[in-house]
Amino acid sequence: MARLPALFVSHGAPTLAIEPMPARAFLSGLGERLGKPKAILAVSAHWETIVPTLSLAVKPQTIYDFGRYPEELFRMTYPAPGAPALAERIAEAIGAAGLPSALHPSRGLDHGAWIPLKLMYPEADIPVVQLSIQPRRSPLDHWRLGEALRPLRDEGILVIGSGSASHNLGELRQHRHDPTPPEWVSTFDRWLAEAVRQGQKDELLDYLQKAPHALRNHPTPDHILPLFVAAGAGAPQSAGEVIHESYGWGIISMAAYSFA
């Protein structure tokens, strides 16, 4: 099959799986657009560790790492098989790149992984390995992690970072019923999209200093770090592509990017 791009998708709230909205429609058609990969490496904002860690789970459990949401979400499962041999091989590749790595014997798929994958590949018949993020490490560390993953794409493996292009839940209640995002969200979102389109690596890595309202959109780095992994897994010196733009819940950018 043709070499797959590396992706960054915004997974928003868990209700993305059940609420009609543009991002849900986009993700529901994305798997068919891409074709079926041999395996998926999912880098989720919701698994935080000290060093990059891969799950060895043979049958990853569906993790309901959220609170008061509709019961329908807790009845959903994503019974994709794991790929422990692939996880071990990826850990070796990360180590060969001079980065630390670890293996977890049983970690399942959190909602940052299984909800977008359930929309993209609802049959759950593709092996999935989950990889953690490290909030104490820099964007550059995550970019280098992505570079170590780049050769996987030549094997028909889909590398997908799942986070959110903007993510300030502290202001969600104030804005969630207004479909028009506030200026501090839309300005940051446009800056991020343009930096991706232009392949501005240095600007992206220094987003906290270069992007407007960066800290207000990302009070913590967890939901933007998967973007750097995806971008690092793209071809060197190449520009990214904005493949989706919309907003959900007032202040959450649901943007998605592709890196060839």
C-alpha positions as a printed NumPy array, in Angstrom:
array([[  0.   ,   0.   ,   0.   ],
       [  1.025,   3.647,  -0.392],
       [  2.931,   5.276,   2.432],
       [  0.492,   6.587,   5.   ],
       [  0.733,  10.134,   6.348],
       [  1.286,  10.825,  10.017],
       [ -1.807,  12.428,  11.529],
       [ -2.793,  14.718,  14.335],
       [ -6.494,  14.753,  15.239],
       [ -8.406,  16.646,  17.907],
       [-10.585,  14.28 ,  19.92 ],
       [-12.52 ,  16.908,  21.882],
       [-14.913,  15.624,  24.535],
       [-15.858,  11.929,  24.84 ],
       [-19.295,  12.81 ,  23.462],
       [-17.609,  13.209,  20.065],
       [-18.521,   9.535,  19.653],
       [-22.264,  10.22 ,  19.81 ],
       [-22.944,  13.91 ,  19.095],
       [-23.543,  15.021,  15.506],
       [-20.931,  17.639,  14.681],
       [-18.54 ,  18.42 ,  11.799],
       [-15.515,  16.787,  13.471],
       [-17.438,  13.554,  13.998],
       [-18.477,  13.483,  10.339],
       [-14.879,  14.161,   9.29 ],
       [-13.412,  11.359,  11.398],
       [-16.129,   8.961,  10.302],
       [-14.95 ,   9.324,   6.707],
       [-11.219,   9.569,   7.347],
       [-10.484,   5.855,   7.591],
       [-12.015,   5.148,   4.194],
       [-10.095,   8.064,   2.744],
       [ -6.783,   6.785,   4.097],
       [ -7.268,   3.088,   3.478],
       [ -6.722,   0.285,   5.951],
       [ -3.3  ,   0.257,   7.634],
       [ -1.54 ,  -2.895,   8.808],
       [ -1.408,  -1.511,  12.338],
       [ -1.955,   1.745,  14.214],
       [  0.321,   3.511,  16.663],
       [ -1.852,   5.866,  18.72 ],
       [ -0.188,   8.643,  20.724],
       [ -2.807,   9.897,  23.164],
       [ -2.827,  13.011,  25.33 ],
       [ -4.449,  10.934,  28.079],
       [ -1.551,   8.636,  28.875],
       [  1.174,  10.541,  30.71 ],
       [  4.446,   8.924,  31.788],
       [  8.   ,   9.953,  32.676],
       [  9.5  ,   8.295,  29.57 ],
       [  7.888,   7.185,  26.271],
       [  6.004,   4.006,  27.129],
       [  4.346,   1.464,  24.848],
       [  1.6  ,  -0.967,  25.761],
       [  2.185,  -4.7  ,  25.386],
       [ -1.503,  -5.53 ,  25.848],
       [ -2.612,  -8.441,  23.663],
       [ -6.267,  -7.45 ,  24.012],
       [ -6.283,  -3.774,  25.094],
       [ -9.191,  -2.916,  27.345],
       [-11.449,   0.024,  26.515],
       [-10.691,   2.604,  29.221],
       [-13.512,   4.927,  30.336],
       [-11.296,   7.689,  31.668],
       [-14.075,  10.243,  32.018],
       [-16.782,  11.076,  34.485],
       [-20.405,  12.118,  34.153],
       [-21.253,  11.444,  30.534],
       [-24.182,   9.639,  28.881],
       [-24.487,   5.95 ,  29.739],
       [-24.305,   5.191,  26.018],
       [-20.576,   5.977,  26.097],
       [-19.955,   3.413,  28.847],
       [-21.64 ,   0.734,  26.762],
       [-19.269,   1.335,  23.859],
       [-16.183,  -0.81 ,  23.397],
       [-13.293,  -0.85 ,  20.957],
       [-12.003,  -4.446,  20.996],
       [ -9.081,  -3.98 ,  18.619],
       [ -6.229,  -6.453,  19.051],
       [ -2.915,  -5.32 ,  20.428],
       [  0.489,  -5.885,  18.836],
       [  3.058,  -6.633,  21.558],
       [  5.796,  -7.684,  19.126],
       [  5.389,  -4.398,  17.275],
       [  5.465,  -2.481,  20.573],
       [  8.766,  -4.127,  21.489],
       [ 10.219,  -3.3  ,  18.084],
       [  9.126,   0.343,  18.383],
       [ 10.735,   0.559,  21.821],
       [ 13.985,  -0.664,  20.256],
       [ 13.726,   1.971,  17.513],
       [ 13.176,   4.7  ,  20.104],
       [ 16.21 ,   3.485,  22.025],
       [ 18.299,   3.405,  18.844],
       [ 17.439,   7.094,  18.384],
       [ 19.016,   7.832,  21.758],
       [ 15.738,   8.277,  23.627],
       [ 14.561,   6.423,  26.716],
       [ 11.603,   4.078,  26.478],
       [  9.616,   1.635,  28.58 ],
       [  6.981,  -1.068,  28.145],
       [  3.712,  -1.478,  30.03 ],
       [  2.34 ,  -5.028,  30.249],
       [ -1.383,  -4.278,  30.086],
       [ -2.28 ,  -0.638,  29.38 ],
       [ -5.571,  -0.377,  27.445],
       [ -6.888,   2.271,  25.079],
       [ -8.022,   5.533,  26.704],
       [-10.664,   7.751,  25.138],
       [ -8.047,   9.826,  23.34 ],
       [ -7.246,   6.694,  21.349],
       [-10.411,   4.624,  21.099],
       [-12.97 ,   7.329,  20.376],
       [-11.343,   8.698,  17.189],
       [-10.384,   5.164,  16.126],
       [-13.948,   3.942,  16.629],
       [-15.081,   6.633,  14.202],
       [-12.268,   6.037,  11.708],
       [-12.147,   2.229,  11.792],
       [-15.342,   1.021,  13.497],
       [-14.684,  -2.66 ,  12.756],
       [-11.86 ,  -2.611,  15.358],
       [ -9.977,  -5.222,  13.341],
       [ -6.642,  -3.385,  13.043],
       [ -3.936,  -4.015,  15.69 ],
       [ -3.365,  -0.955,  17.886],
       [ -0.368,  -0.031,  20.034],
       [ -0.662,   2.979,  22.338],
       [  2.269,   5.275,  23.119],
       [  2.347,   7.763,  25.989],
       [  3.313,  11.435,  26.16 ],
       [  5.653,  13.1  ,  28.65 ],
       [  4.377,  16.479,  29.89 ],
       [  7.678,  17.118,  31.689],
       [  9.611,  16.782,  28.423],
       [  9.832,  19.435,  25.715],
       [  8.101,  19.767,  22.337],
       [ 11.504,  19.033,  20.769],
       [ 11.717,  15.749,  22.684],
       [  8.34 ,  14.756,  21.255],
       [  9.389,  15.833,  17.756],
       [ 12.48 ,  13.618,  18.053],
       [ 10.233,  10.802,  19.233],
       [  8.191,  11.237,  16.069],
       [ 11.352,  11.102,  13.968],
       [ 12.179,   7.721,  15.502],
       [  8.709,   6.508,  14.486],
       [  8.934,   7.743,  10.891],
       [ 10.152,   4.433,   9.363],
       [  6.969,   2.721,  10.577],
       [  5.042,   4.557,   7.892],
       [  6.933,   2.639,   5.191],
       [  5.517,  -0.566,   6.679],
       [  1.89 ,   0.479,   6.315],
       [  1.581,   1.54 ,   9.946],
       [ -0.53 ,   4.602,  10.727],
       [  1.029,   6.989,  13.248],
       [ -1.704,   9.132,  14.77 ],
       [ -1.378,  11.733,  17.503],
       [ -4.611,  12.458,  19.341],
       [ -4.956,  15.626,  21.381],
       [ -6.65 ,  18.955,  20.774],
       [ -5.634,  22.037,  18.804],
       [ -6.96 ,  24.118,  21.713],
       [ -7.75 ,  22.821,  25.177],
       [ -8.751,  25.092,  28.047],
       [-11.396,  23.217,  29.993],
       [-11.333,  25.846,  32.729],
       [-13.214,  28.241,  30.439],
       [-15.469,  25.624,  28.855],
       [-18.572,  26.342,  30.927],
       [-18.502,  30.034,  30.034],
       [-18.34 ,  29.459,  26.27 ],
       [-19.743,  26.009,  25.514],
       [-23.147,  27.212,  24.295],
       [-21.744,  29.85 ,  21.928],
       [-20.94 ,  28.329,  18.486],
       [-18.592,  31.214,  17.661],
       [-15.177,  30.716,  19.285],
       [-13.756,  33.702,  21.173],
       [-10.948,  35.686,  19.593],
       [ -8.263,  34.154,  21.801],
       [ -9.147,  30.699,  20.481],
       [ -9.616,  31.548,  16.798],
       [ -6.418,  33.623,  16.646],
       [ -4.345,  30.83 ,  18.132],
       [ -6.042,  28.279,  15.88 ],
       [ -5.208,  30.303,  12.746],
       [ -1.6  ,  30.726,  13.879],
       [ -1.234,  26.999,  14.468],
       [ -2.753,  26.09 ,  11.105],
       [ -0.478,  28.509,   9.256],
       [  2.631,  27.244,  11.063],
       [  1.687,  23.682,  10.054],
       [  1.001,  24.71 ,   6.434],
       [  4.325,  26.513,   6.19 ],
       [  6.312,  23.76 ,   7.87 ],
       [  7.609,  26.229,  10.457],
       [  9.274,  23.768,  12.794],
       [ 11.079,  26.339,  14.927],
       [  7.92 ,  28.399,  15.353],
       [  5.88 ,  25.357,  16.33 ],
       [  8.429,  24.134,  18.832],
       [  8.518,  27.599,  20.425],
       [  4.732,  27.98 ,  20.343],
       [  4.554,  29.198,  23.953],
       [  6.57 ,  32.279,  22.993],
       [  5.516,  32.697,  19.352],
       [  1.806,  31.857,  19.241],
       [ -0.859,  34.364,  20.342],
       [ -2.684,  33.339,  23.521],
       [ -0.689,  30.094,  23.637],
       [ -0.905,  29.538,  27.388],
       [ -4.576,  30.424,  27.527],
       [ -5.338,  27.816,  24.855],
       [ -3.042,  25.23 ,  26.418],
       [ -2.678,  25.856,  30.174],
       [ -1.025,  22.437,  30.252],
       [  0.902,  20.951,  27.309],
       [ -0.66 ,  17.479,  27.255],
       [ -3.112,  18.013,  24.388],
       [ -0.647,  19.703,  22.026],
       [  2.285,  17.318,  22.569],
       [  0.862,  14.585,  20.264],
       [  1.028,  17.17 ,  17.46 ],
       [  4.815,  17.328,  17.737],
       [  5.077,  13.542,  17.573],
       [  2.97 ,  13.484,  14.403],
       [  4.919,  16.351,  12.83 ],
       [  8.232,  14.683,  13.673],
       [  7.035,  11.5  ,  11.977],
       [  6.446,  13.466,   8.783],
       [  9.057,  13.853,   6.069],
       [ 11.942,  16.203,   6.994],
       [ 11.514,  19.842,   5.972],
       [  8.034,  19.154,   4.616],
       [  4.95 ,  21.258,   5.209],
       [  1.871,  19.805,   6.824],
       [ -1.674,  19.922,   5.534],
       [ -4.744,  21.135,   7.379],
       [ -7.32 ,  18.416,   6.7  ],
       [-10.098,  19.613,   8.997],
       [-11.174,  22.804,  10.752],
       [-14.159,  23.197,  13.067],
       [-15.004,  23.989,  16.673],
       [-16.887,  22.145,  19.358],
       [-18.233,  23.087,  22.783],
       [-17.514,  26.775,  22.201],
       [-13.751,  26.925,  22.712],
       [-12.337,  23.578,  21.53 ],
       [-10.654,  23.624,  18.127],
       [-11.2  ,  20.263,  16.424],
       [ -8.521,  20.869,  13.783],
       [ -6.693,  17.943,  12.21 ],
       [ -3.4  ,  17.915,  10.344],
       [ -1.634,  15.511,   8.016],
       [  2.137,  15.179,   7.556],
       [  3.365,  13.488,   4.381]])
